[in-house]
Amino acid sequence: MSVNERRFPFRELALSWVWALLIFLFSASVALAFNSLRSNGLPLFRRAPFDLYTDCPELSGELPVISVAKLPVGASKVVYMDARMALPHIMERIPGALFMPMYPIDLPDFSPLKTLPKGTWIVVYGSDKLSSNKRLVTALMGQTVRGVYLLEGGLGAWKAAGRPTVKTRIPMAKVADIHPGEVLFVDARDEDAALREQISGALNVPFDTTLPPEAKTLEKLKLSALQIIVYDGGESKNGSPSLALGVAADLMARGCAKVAVMEGGVIAWKAAGKTLVPGKGGDQ
């Protein structure tokens, strides 16, 4: 067998690889071209405003700051935005402040900005410890919103200046006073716990400080005319607020009406001889 004959299989194999590569490139080009022409084409990369486990967005070097003394009392063209999570927002806030929580891995809903008249000042306050106030100002400036200021000293400075605040109490409900057919239950535990067992008909809205509630479930709760009863496992770890309080505050801050927390959660429900059922999962 000659040298050329011995090399021929390798040449044939190389040609096969070349043809395979050409076919792949041609197919990929056609697929990408077709996808780009579709009005609802699939995104090539997952859209995310920032990387996981990093500040969102990166803080600007210098942010415009305004003191309480420079803010006229009752000014019509000043809007306050609270960048904190729902529970502290509900417990005490500046009157009329918009709920704009700065989650670690998601941006707030900026749609309320569209209704603001031109020339409106936007004054942001929040948590200095988590820099939620600074991150919200940075995010607004990134949206080319003008007239954005960071409230110097935050809510503490506002109160020290004698300005008014609003406090909302989250209603509590005892198991004995709850009539299942007249309420809509919300399970504040994580999905796994809700799948194992839950109150019949409950919607699962897990307590989460990294993402807002699922939009479809939130819309269903807003449209409901029933009393919303939020419950959790019934135990609180290390003295921290219960999951149910956090979810109830979130729902109230987002406009849900008639929200209350069931005292004692699942523990109290079982102690009263009430039954639980397996969760359904998927779309609720």
PDB file of C-alpha atoms in Angstrom:
ATOM      1  CA  MET A   1       0.000   0.000   0.000  1.00  0.00           C
ATOM      2  CA  SER A   2       1.419   3.378  -1.019  1.00  0.00           C
ATOM      3  CA  VAL A   3       1.855   6.315   1.337  1.00  0.00           C
ATOM      4  CA  ASN A   4      -0.970   8.244  -0.404  1.00  0.00           C
ATOM      5  CA  GLU A   5      -3.330   5.310   0.031  1.00  0.00           C
ATOM      6  CA  ARG A   6      -2.490   5.097   3.715  1.00  0.00           C
ATOM      7  CA  ARG A   7      -3.171   8.847   4.182  1.00  0.00           C
ATOM      8  CA  PHE A   8      -6.435   8.845   2.217  1.00  0.00           C
ATOM      9  CA  PRO A   9      -8.715   7.872   5.154  1.00  0.00           C
ATOM     10  CA  PHE A  10      -7.410  10.831   7.148  1.00  0.00           C
ATOM     11  CA  ARG A  11      -8.043  13.227   4.242  1.00  0.00           C
ATOM     12  CA  GLU A  12     -11.568  11.837   3.921  1.00  0.00           C
ATOM     13  CA  LEU A  13     -12.154  12.290   7.647  1.00  0.00           C
ATOM     14  CA  ALA A  14     -10.879  15.864   7.518  1.00  0.00           C
ATOM     15  CA  LEU A  15     -13.176  16.668   4.607  1.00  0.00           C
ATOM     16  CA  SER A  16     -16.109  15.232   6.546  1.00  0.00           C
ATOM     17  CA  TRP A  17     -15.360  17.529   9.469  1.00  0.00           C
ATOM     18  CA  VAL A  18     -15.100  20.526   7.153  1.00  0.00           C
ATOM     19  CA  TRP A  19     -18.446  19.719   5.543  1.00  0.00           C
ATOM     20  CA  ALA A  20     -20.047  19.223   8.966  1.00  0.00           C
ATOM     21  CA  LEU A  21     -18.728  22.603  10.118  1.00  0.00           C
ATOM     22  CA  LEU A  22     -20.011  24.334   6.977  1.00  0.00           C
ATOM     23  CA  ILE A  23     -23.465  22.766   7.379  1.00  0.00           C
ATOM     24  CA  PHE A  24     -23.567  23.817  11.044  1.00  0.00           C
ATOM     25  CA  LEU A  25     -22.566  27.405  10.248  1.00  0.00           C
ATOM     26  CA  PHE A  26     -25.115  27.610   7.434  1.00  0.00           C
ATOM     27  CA  SER A  27     -27.910  26.225   9.644  1.00  0.00           C
ATOM     28  CA  ALA A  28     -27.020  28.544  12.520  1.00  0.00           C
ATOM     29  CA  SER A  29     -26.950  31.567  10.201  1.00  0.00           C
ATOM     30  CA  VAL A  30     -30.376  30.719   8.786  1.00  0.00           C
ATOM     31  CA  ALA A  31     -31.809  30.191  12.280  1.00  0.00           C
ATOM     32  CA  LEU A  32     -30.381  33.472  13.600  1.00  0.00           C
ATOM     33  CA  ALA A  33     -31.598  35.400  10.571  1.00  0.00           C
ATOM     34  CA  PHE A  34     -35.097  33.933  10.885  1.00  0.00           C
ATOM     35  CA  ASN A  35     -35.189  34.635  14.630  1.00  0.00           C
ATOM     36  CA  SER A  36     -34.134  38.274  14.130  1.00  0.00           C
ATOM     37  CA  LEU A  37     -36.989  38.800  11.654  1.00  0.00           C
ATOM     38  CA  ARG A  38     -39.622  37.517  14.090  1.00  0.00           C
ATOM     39  CA  SER A  39     -41.416  40.178  16.140  1.00  0.00           C
ATOM     40  CA  ASN A  40     -41.337  37.885  19.178  1.00  0.00           C
ATOM     41  CA  GLY A  41     -37.997  36.257  18.504  1.00  0.00           C
ATOM     42  CA  LEU A  42     -36.165  34.498  21.293  1.00  0.00           C
ATOM     43  CA  PRO A  43     -33.448  36.579  23.042  1.00  0.00           C
ATOM     44  CA  LEU A  44     -29.910  35.307  22.482  1.00  0.00           C
ATOM     45  CA  PHE A  45     -28.904  36.266  26.018  1.00  0.00           C
ATOM     46  CA  ARG A  46     -30.898  36.401  29.225  1.00  0.00           C
ATOM     47  CA  ARG A  47     -31.726  40.017  29.939  1.00  0.00           C
ATOM     48  CA  ALA A  48     -30.465  41.031  33.382  1.00  0.00           C
ATOM     49  CA  PRO A  49     -29.777  44.564  34.610  1.00  0.00           C
ATOM     50  CA  PHE A  50     -26.815  43.433  36.695  1.00  0.00           C
ATOM     51  CA  ASP A  51     -24.851  40.414  37.807  1.00  0.00           C
ATOM     52  CA  LEU A  52     -26.060  38.228  40.641  1.00  0.00           C
ATOM     53  CA  TYR A  53     -24.657  38.982  44.096  1.00  0.00           C
ATOM     54  CA  THR A  54     -23.551  42.497  43.136  1.00  0.00           C
ATOM     55  CA  ASP A  55     -25.035  45.898  43.829  1.00  0.00           C
ATOM     56  CA  CYS A  56     -27.752  46.797  41.365  1.00  0.00           C
ATOM     57  CA  PRO A  57     -26.752  48.890  39.595  1.00  0.00           C
ATOM     58  CA  GLU A  58     -23.192  49.963  40.440  1.00  0.00           C
ATOM     59  CA  LEU A  59     -23.256  53.080  42.568  1.00  0.00           C
ATOM     60  CA  SER A  60     -22.397  56.373  40.914  1.00  0.00           C
ATOM     61  CA  GLY A  61     -19.471  58.281  42.360  1.00  0.00           C
ATOM     62  CA  GLU A  62     -21.394  61.421  43.312  1.00  0.00           C
ATOM     63  CA  LEU A  63     -25.140  61.621  43.851  1.00  0.00           C
ATOM     64  CA  PRO A  64     -27.249  64.787  44.185  1.00  0.00           C
ATOM     65  CA  VAL A  65     -28.223  65.265  47.834  1.00  0.00           C
ATOM     66  CA  ILE A  66     -30.946  67.470  49.319  1.00  0.00           C
ATOM     67  CA  SER A  67     -31.639  68.290  52.971  1.00  0.00           C
ATOM     68  CA  VAL A  68     -35.036  68.263  54.656  1.00  0.00           C
ATOM     69  CA  ALA A  69     -34.780  72.025  55.243  1.00  0.00           C
ATOM     70  CA  LYS A  70     -34.755  72.671  51.489  1.00  0.00           C
ATOM     71  CA  LEU A  71     -37.968  70.709  50.923  1.00  0.00           C
ATOM     72  CA  PRO A  72     -41.074  72.909  51.252  1.00  0.00           C
ATOM     73  CA  VAL A  73     -43.843  71.416  53.379  1.00  0.00           C
ATOM     74  CA  GLY A  74     -46.719  70.238  51.197  1.00  0.00           C
ATOM     75  CA  ALA A  75     -44.966  71.028  47.899  1.00  0.00           C
ATOM     76  CA  SER A  76     -47.085  69.700  45.026  1.00  0.00           C
ATOM     77  CA  LYS A  77     -44.185  68.907  42.718  1.00  0.00           C
ATOM     78  CA  VAL A  78     -42.127  66.819  45.126  1.00  0.00           C
ATOM     79  CA  VAL A  79     -42.519  63.034  45.076  1.00  0.00           C
ATOM     80  CA  TYR A  80     -40.887  60.809  47.686  1.00  0.00           C
ATOM     81  CA  MET A  81     -39.712  57.280  46.932  1.00  0.00           C
ATOM     82  CA  ASP A  82     -39.029  54.655  49.592  1.00  0.00           C
ATOM     83  CA  ALA A  83     -36.320  52.206  48.492  1.00  0.00           C
ATOM     84  CA  ARG A  84     -36.706  49.930  51.537  1.00  0.00           C
ATOM     85  CA  MET A  85     -38.409  46.555  51.705  1.00  0.00           C
ATOM     86  CA  ALA A  86     -42.140  46.320  52.377  1.00  0.00           C
ATOM     87  CA  LEU A  87     -42.213  45.735  56.149  1.00  0.00           C
ATOM     88  CA  PRO A  88     -40.272  48.858  57.197  1.00  0.00           C
ATOM     89  CA  HIS A  89     -42.164  50.822  54.527  1.00  0.00           C
ATOM     90  CA  ILE A  90     -45.535  49.809  55.952  1.00  0.00           C
ATOM     91  CA  MET A  91     -44.441  50.334  59.558  1.00  0.00           C
ATOM     92  CA  GLU A  92     -43.406  53.974  58.985  1.00  0.00           C
ATOM     93  CA  ARG A  93     -42.954  56.129  55.896  1.00  0.00           C
ATOM     94  CA  ILE A  94     -43.168  59.666  54.538  1.00  0.00           C
ATOM     95  CA  PRO A  95     -46.805  60.477  53.650  1.00  0.00           C
ATOM     96  CA  GLY A  96     -47.544  59.618  50.025  1.00  0.00           C
ATOM     97  CA  ALA A  97     -44.152  57.985  49.449  1.00  0.00           C
ATOM     98  CA  LEU A  98     -44.064  55.585  46.508  1.00  0.00           C
ATOM     99  CA  PHE A  99     -43.023  52.016  47.324  1.00  0.00           C
ATOM    100  CA  MET A 100     -39.893  51.412  45.206  1.00  0.00           C
ATOM    101  CA  PRO A 101     -37.951  48.529  46.816  1.00  0.00           C
ATOM    102  CA  MET A 102     -34.440  48.019  45.478  1.00  0.00           C
ATOM    103  CA  TYR A 103     -34.033  44.248  45.244  1.00  0.00           C
ATOM    104  CA  PRO A 104     -30.523  42.766  44.927  1.00  0.00           C
ATOM    105  CA  ILE A 105     -31.368  41.070  41.607  1.00  0.00           C
ATOM    106  CA  ASP A 106     -34.213  43.102  40.138  1.00  0.00           C
ATOM    107  CA  LEU A 107     -35.143  46.714  39.418  1.00  0.00           C
ATOM    108  CA  PRO A 108     -38.347  48.342  40.662  1.00  0.00           C
ATOM    109  CA  ASP A 109     -41.332  49.046  38.450  1.00  0.00           C
ATOM    110  CA  PHE A 110     -40.718  52.560  37.137  1.00  0.00           C
ATOM    111  CA  SER A 111     -44.104  52.852  35.391  1.00  0.00           C
ATOM    112  CA  PRO A 112     -45.488  55.313  38.036  1.00  0.00           C
ATOM    113  CA  LEU A 113     -42.927  57.825  36.765  1.00  0.00           C
ATOM    114  CA  LYS A 114     -44.893  58.191  33.529  1.00  0.00           C
ATOM    115  CA  THR A 115     -47.751  59.926  35.345  1.00  0.00           C
ATOM    116  CA  LEU A 116     -45.579  62.532  37.071  1.00  0.00           C
ATOM    117  CA  PRO A 117     -45.874  66.096  35.718  1.00  0.00           C
ATOM    118  CA  LYS A 118     -42.814  67.740  34.213  1.00  0.00           C
ATOM    119  CA  GLY A 119     -40.608  69.523  36.689  1.00  0.00           C
ATOM    120  CA  THR A 120     -41.353  67.093  39.527  1.00  0.00           C
ATOM    121  CA  TRP A 121     -38.596  66.580  42.055  1.00  0.00           C
ATOM    122  CA  ILE A 122     -38.010  62.962  43.057  1.00  0.00           C
ATOM    123  CA  VAL A 123     -36.590  62.595  46.560  1.00  0.00           C
ATOM    124  CA  VAL A 124     -35.341  59.130  47.494  1.00  0.00           C
ATOM    125  CA  TYR A 125     -34.791  57.685  50.954  1.00  0.00           C
ATOM    126  CA  GLY A 126     -34.117  54.146  52.126  1.00  0.00           C
ATOM    127  CA  SER A 127     -31.667  51.992  54.012  1.00  0.00           C
ATOM    128  CA  ASP A 128     -28.167  53.425  54.416  1.00  0.00           C
ATOM    129  CA  LYS A 129     -26.943  50.022  55.621  1.00  0.00           C
ATOM    130  CA  LEU A 130     -27.991  48.296  52.385  1.00  0.00           C
ATOM    131  CA  SER A 131     -27.432  51.402  50.217  1.00  0.00           C
ATOM    132  CA  SER A 132     -30.907  50.876  48.774  1.00  0.00           C
ATOM    133  CA  ASN A 133     -31.411  54.642  48.647  1.00  0.00           C
ATOM    134  CA  LYS A 134     -28.196  55.251  46.708  1.00  0.00           C
ATOM    135  CA  ARG A 135     -28.856  52.359  44.358  1.00  0.00           C
ATOM    136  CA  LEU A 136     -32.346  53.649  43.565  1.00  0.00           C
ATOM    137  CA  VAL A 137     -31.014  57.138  42.794  1.00  0.00           C
ATOM    138  CA  THR A 138     -28.365  55.577  40.561  1.00  0.00           C
ATOM    139  CA  ALA A 139     -30.987  53.453  38.795  1.00  0.00           C
ATOM    140  CA  LEU A 140     -33.248  56.463  38.203  1.00  0.00           C
ATOM    141  CA  MET A 141     -30.371  58.494  36.823  1.00  0.00           C
ATOM    142  CA  GLY A 142     -29.571  55.547  34.574  1.00  0.00           C
ATOM    143  CA  GLN A 143     -33.113  55.861  33.204  1.00  0.00           C
ATOM    144  CA  THR A 144     -32.278  59.510  32.337  1.00  0.00           C
ATOM    145  CA  VAL A 145     -34.791  60.745  34.918  1.00  0.00           C
ATOM    146  CA  ARG A 146     -34.110  64.352  35.894  1.00  0.00           C
ATOM    147  CA  GLY A 147     -34.629  66.074  39.212  1.00  0.00           C
ATOM    148  CA  VAL A 148     -33.630  63.080  41.354  1.00  0.00           C
ATOM    149  CA  TYR A 149     -32.206  63.688  44.821  1.00  0.00           C
ATOM    150  CA  LEU A 150     -31.008  61.609  47.759  1.00  0.00           C
ATOM    151  CA  LEU A 151     -32.628  62.683  51.040  1.00  0.00           C
ATOM    152  CA  GLU A 152     -29.792  63.631  53.369  1.00  0.00           C
ATOM    153  CA  GLY A 153     -30.112  61.688  56.610  1.00  0.00           C
ATOM    154  CA  GLY A 154     -33.027  59.639  55.306  1.00  0.00           C
ATOM    155  CA  LEU A 155     -36.174  59.034  57.315  1.00  0.00           C
ATOM    156  CA  GLY A 156     -34.324  59.756  60.563  1.00  0.00           C
ATOM    157  CA  ALA A 157     -33.529  63.314  59.483  1.00  0.00           C
ATOM    158  CA  TRP A 158     -37.116  63.755  58.285  1.00  0.00           C
ATOM    159  CA  LYS A 159     -38.483  62.801  61.717  1.00  0.00           C
ATOM    160  CA  ALA A 160     -35.853  64.861  63.553  1.00  0.00           C
ATOM    161  CA  ALA A 161     -37.054  67.916  61.627  1.00  0.00           C
ATOM    162  CA  GLY A 162     -40.558  67.356  62.986  1.00  0.00           C
ATOM    163  CA  ARG A 163     -42.012  66.267  59.656  1.00  0.00           C
ATOM    164  CA  PRO A 164     -44.985  63.848  59.792  1.00  0.00           C
ATOM    165  CA  THR A 165     -44.866  60.134  59.012  1.00  0.00           C
ATOM    166  CA  VAL A 166     -47.503  57.493  58.330  1.00  0.00           C
ATOM    167  CA  LYS A 167     -47.662  54.178  60.196  1.00  0.00           C
ATOM    168  CA  THR A 168     -49.816  51.228  59.155  1.00  0.00           C
ATOM    169  CA  ARG A 169     -50.648  48.315  61.423  1.00  0.00           C
ATOM    170  CA  ILE A 170     -50.881  44.881  59.830  1.00  0.00           C
ATOM    171  CA  PRO A 171     -54.149  43.282  61.050  1.00  0.00           C
ATOM    172  CA  MET A 172     -53.981  39.915  62.800  1.00  0.00           C
ATOM    173  CA  ALA A 173     -56.673  37.215  62.654  1.00  0.00           C
ATOM    174  CA  LYS A 174     -57.243  34.237  64.941  1.00  0.00           C
ATOM    175  CA  VAL A 175     -57.983  30.823  63.427  1.00  0.00           C
ATOM    176  CA  ALA A 176     -61.349  30.704  65.201  1.00  0.00           C
ATOM    177  CA  ASP A 177     -62.442  33.913  63.471  1.00  0.00           C
ATOM    178  CA  ILE A 178     -61.525  32.752  59.954  1.00  0.00           C
ATOM    179  CA  HIS A 179     -64.212  31.225  57.743  1.00  0.00           C
ATOM    180  CA  PRO A 180     -62.505  29.443  54.798  1.00  0.00           C
ATOM    181  CA  GLY A 181     -65.278  30.096  52.276  1.00  0.00           C
ATOM    182  CA  GLU A 182     -65.093  33.837  52.867  1.00  0.00           C
ATOM    183  CA  VAL A 183     -61.336  34.386  52.556  1.00  0.00           C
ATOM    184  CA  LEU A 184     -58.448  33.855  50.153  1.00  0.00           C
ATOM    185  CA  PHE A 185     -55.442  32.201  51.793  1.00  0.00           C
ATOM    186  CA  VAL A 186     -51.851  33.086  50.906  1.00  0.00           C
ATOM    187  CA  ASP A 187     -49.037  30.727  51.927  1.00  0.00           C
ATOM    188  CA  ALA A 188     -45.884  32.744  52.685  1.00  0.00           C
ATOM    189  CA  ARG A 189     -43.632  29.685  53.026  1.00  0.00           C
ATOM    190  CA  ASP A 190     -41.254  28.484  50.324  1.00  0.00           C
ATOM    191  CA  GLU A 191     -42.554  26.434  47.418  1.00  0.00           C
ATOM    192  CA  ASP A 192     -41.380  23.081  48.802  1.00  0.00           C
ATOM    193  CA  ALA A 193     -43.225  23.594  52.095  1.00  0.00           C
ATOM    194  CA  ALA A 194     -46.370  24.713  50.278  1.00  0.00           C
ATOM    195  CA  LEU A 195     -46.257  21.653  48.017  1.00  0.00           C
ATOM    196  CA  ARG A 196     -46.005  19.273  50.970  1.00  0.00           C
ATOM    197  CA  GLU A 197     -49.109  20.636  52.656  1.00  0.00           C
ATOM    198  CA  GLN A 198     -51.137  23.817  52.615  1.00  0.00           C
ATOM    199  CA  ILE A 199     -54.586  25.176  53.395  1.00  0.00           C
ATOM    200  CA  SER A 200     -56.975  24.200  50.619  1.00  0.00           C
ATOM    201  CA  GLY A 201     -57.107  26.791  47.831  1.00  0.00           C
ATOM    202  CA  ALA A 202     -54.134  28.805  49.090  1.00  0.00           C
ATOM    203  CA  LEU A 203     -51.940  30.776  46.693  1.00  0.00           C
ATOM    204  CA  ASN A 204     -48.209  30.460  47.283  1.00  0.00           C
ATOM    205  CA  VAL A 205     -46.393  33.806  47.579  1.00  0.00           C
ATOM    206  CA  PRO A 206     -43.030  32.919  49.175  1.00  0.00           C
ATOM    207  CA  PHE A 207     -41.391  35.586  51.313  1.00  0.00           C
ATOM    208  CA  ASP A 208     -38.488  36.890  49.236  1.00  0.00           C
ATOM    209  CA  THR A 209     -36.214  39.900  49.700  1.00  0.00           C
ATOM    210  CA  THR A 210     -34.490  39.388  46.339  1.00  0.00           C
ATOM    211  CA  LEU A 211     -37.439  39.418  43.924  1.00  0.00           C
ATOM    212  CA  PRO A 212     -40.965  40.886  43.827  1.00  0.00           C
ATOM    213  CA  PRO A 213     -44.050  38.617  43.949  1.00  0.00           C
ATOM    214  CA  GLU A 214     -44.976  36.813  40.729  1.00  0.00           C
ATOM    215  CA  ALA A 215     -46.969  39.266  38.599  1.00  0.00           C
ATOM    216  CA  LYS A 216     -49.789  36.870  37.679  1.00  0.00           C
ATOM    217  CA  THR A 217     -50.455  35.887  41.294  1.00  0.00           C
ATOM    218  CA  LEU A 218     -50.223  39.492  42.465  1.00  0.00           C
ATOM    219  CA  GLU A 219     -52.801  40.590  39.886  1.00  0.00           C
ATOM    220  CA  LYS A 220     -55.164  37.825  41.022  1.00  0.00           C
ATOM    221  CA  LEU A 221     -54.858  39.012  44.625  1.00  0.00           C
ATOM    222  CA  LYS A 222     -55.444  42.651  43.688  1.00  0.00           C
ATOM    223  CA  LEU A 223     -58.639  41.752  41.838  1.00  0.00           C
ATOM    224  CA  SER A 224     -60.006  39.561  44.625  1.00  0.00           C
ATOM    225  CA  ALA A 225     -62.900  40.951  46.657  1.00  0.00           C
ATOM    226  CA  LEU A 226     -62.252  38.428  49.442  1.00  0.00           C
ATOM    227  CA  GLN A 227     -60.374  38.998  52.672  1.00  0.00           C
ATOM    228  CA  ILE A 228     -56.736  37.943  52.127  1.00  0.00           C
ATOM    229  CA  ILE A 229     -55.326  35.842  54.968  1.00  0.00           C
ATOM    230  CA  VAL A 230     -51.549  35.322  54.930  1.00  0.00           C
ATOM    231  CA  TYR A 231     -50.019  32.485  56.943  1.00  0.00           C
ATOM    232  CA  ASP A 232     -46.652  30.810  57.443  1.00  0.00           C
ATOM    233  CA  GLY A 233     -45.325  27.872  59.437  1.00  0.00           C
ATOM    234  CA  GLY A 234     -46.099  29.568  62.728  1.00  0.00           C
ATOM    235  CA  GLU A 235     -42.554  29.720  64.026  1.00  0.00           C
ATOM    236  CA  SER A 236     -40.142  32.667  64.029  1.00  0.00           C
ATOM    237  CA  LYS A 237     -36.387  32.083  63.898  1.00  0.00           C
ATOM    238  CA  ASN A 238     -33.937  34.154  65.947  1.00  0.00           C
ATOM    239  CA  GLY A 239     -36.613  36.701  66.773  1.00  0.00           C
ATOM    240  CA  SER A 240     -36.907  37.844  63.155  1.00  0.00           C
ATOM    241  CA  PRO A 241     -40.308  38.956  61.789  1.00  0.00           C
ATOM    242  CA  SER A 242     -42.461  36.118  60.516  1.00  0.00           C
ATOM    243  CA  LEU A 243     -42.659  35.285  56.830  1.00  0.00           C
ATOM    244  CA  ALA A 244     -46.363  36.079  56.879  1.00  0.00           C
ATOM    245  CA  LEU A 245     -45.769  39.622  58.138  1.00  0.00           C
ATOM    246  CA  GLY A 246     -43.267  40.251  55.342  1.00  0.00           C
ATOM    247  CA  VAL A 247     -45.598  38.975  52.619  1.00  0.00           C
ATOM    248  CA  ALA A 248     -48.624  40.773  54.073  1.00  0.00           C
ATOM    249  CA  ALA A 249     -46.684  44.038  54.136  1.00  0.00           C
ATOM    250  CA  ASP A 250     -45.601  43.492  50.529  1.00  0.00           C
ATOM    251  CA  LEU A 251     -49.169  42.879  49.384  1.00  0.00           C
ATOM    252  CA  MET A 252     -50.434  45.933  51.268  1.00  0.00           C
ATOM    253  CA  ALA A 253     -47.675  48.134  49.843  1.00  0.00           C
ATOM    254  CA  ARG A 254     -48.612  46.989  46.331  1.00  0.00           C
ATOM    255  CA  GLY A 255     -52.266  47.904  46.693  1.00  0.00           C
ATOM    256  CA  CYS A 256     -53.957  44.702  47.875  1.00  0.00           C
ATOM    257  CA  ALA A 257     -56.966  45.430  50.073  1.00  0.00           C
ATOM    258  CA  LYS A 258     -58.196  43.669  53.220  1.00  0.00           C
ATOM    259  CA  VAL A 259     -54.966  41.847  54.110  1.00  0.00           C
ATOM    260  CA  ALA A 260     -54.445  40.165  57.491  1.00  0.00           C
ATOM    261  CA  VAL A 261     -52.011  37.675  59.035  1.00  0.00           C
ATOM    262  CA  MET A 262     -53.233  34.448  60.625  1.00  0.00           C
ATOM    263  CA  GLU A 263     -51.861  34.178  64.157  1.00  0.00           C
ATOM    264  CA  GLY A 264     -49.838  31.037  64.779  1.00  0.00           C
ATOM    265  CA  GLY A 265     -49.739  29.966  61.138  1.00  0.00           C
ATOM    266  CA  VAL A 266     -49.902  26.273  60.263  1.00  0.00           C
ATOM    267  CA  ILE A 267     -49.219  25.273  63.874  1.00  0.00           C
ATOM    268  CA  ALA A 268     -52.330  27.081  65.125  1.00  0.00           C
ATOM    269  CA  TRP A 269     -54.372  25.796  62.160  1.00  0.00           C
ATOM    270  CA  LYS A 270     -53.545  22.173  62.999  1.00  0.00           C
ATOM    271  CA  ALA A 271     -54.039  22.742  66.725  1.00  0.00           C
ATOM    272  CA  ALA A 272     -57.589  23.888  65.969  1.00  0.00           C
ATOM    273  CA  GLY A 273     -58.288  20.549  64.258  1.00  0.00           C
ATOM    274  CA  LYS A 274     -58.160  22.011  60.761  1.00  0.00           C
ATOM    275  CA  THR A 275     -56.814  19.942  57.864  1.00  0.00           C
ATOM    276  CA  LEU A 276     -54.175  20.617  55.222  1.00  0.00           C
ATOM    277  CA  VAL A 277     -53.962  19.310  51.662  1.00  0.00           C
ATOM    278  CA  PRO A 278     -51.048  18.685  49.279  1.00  0.00           C
ATOM    279  CA  GLY A 279     -50.115  21.722  47.193  1.00  0.00           C
ATOM    280  CA  LYS A 280     -50.853  21.746  43.469  1.00  0.00           C
ATOM    281  CA  GLY A 281     -47.758  23.571  42.192  1.00  0.00           C
ATOM    282  CA  GLY A 282     -47.439  25.122  38.733  1.00  0.00           C
ATOM    283  CA  ASP A 283     -49.809  27.930  37.822  1.00  0.00           C
ATOM    284  CA  GLN A 284     -52.089  28.727  40.719  1.00  0.00           C
TER     285      GLN A 284
END
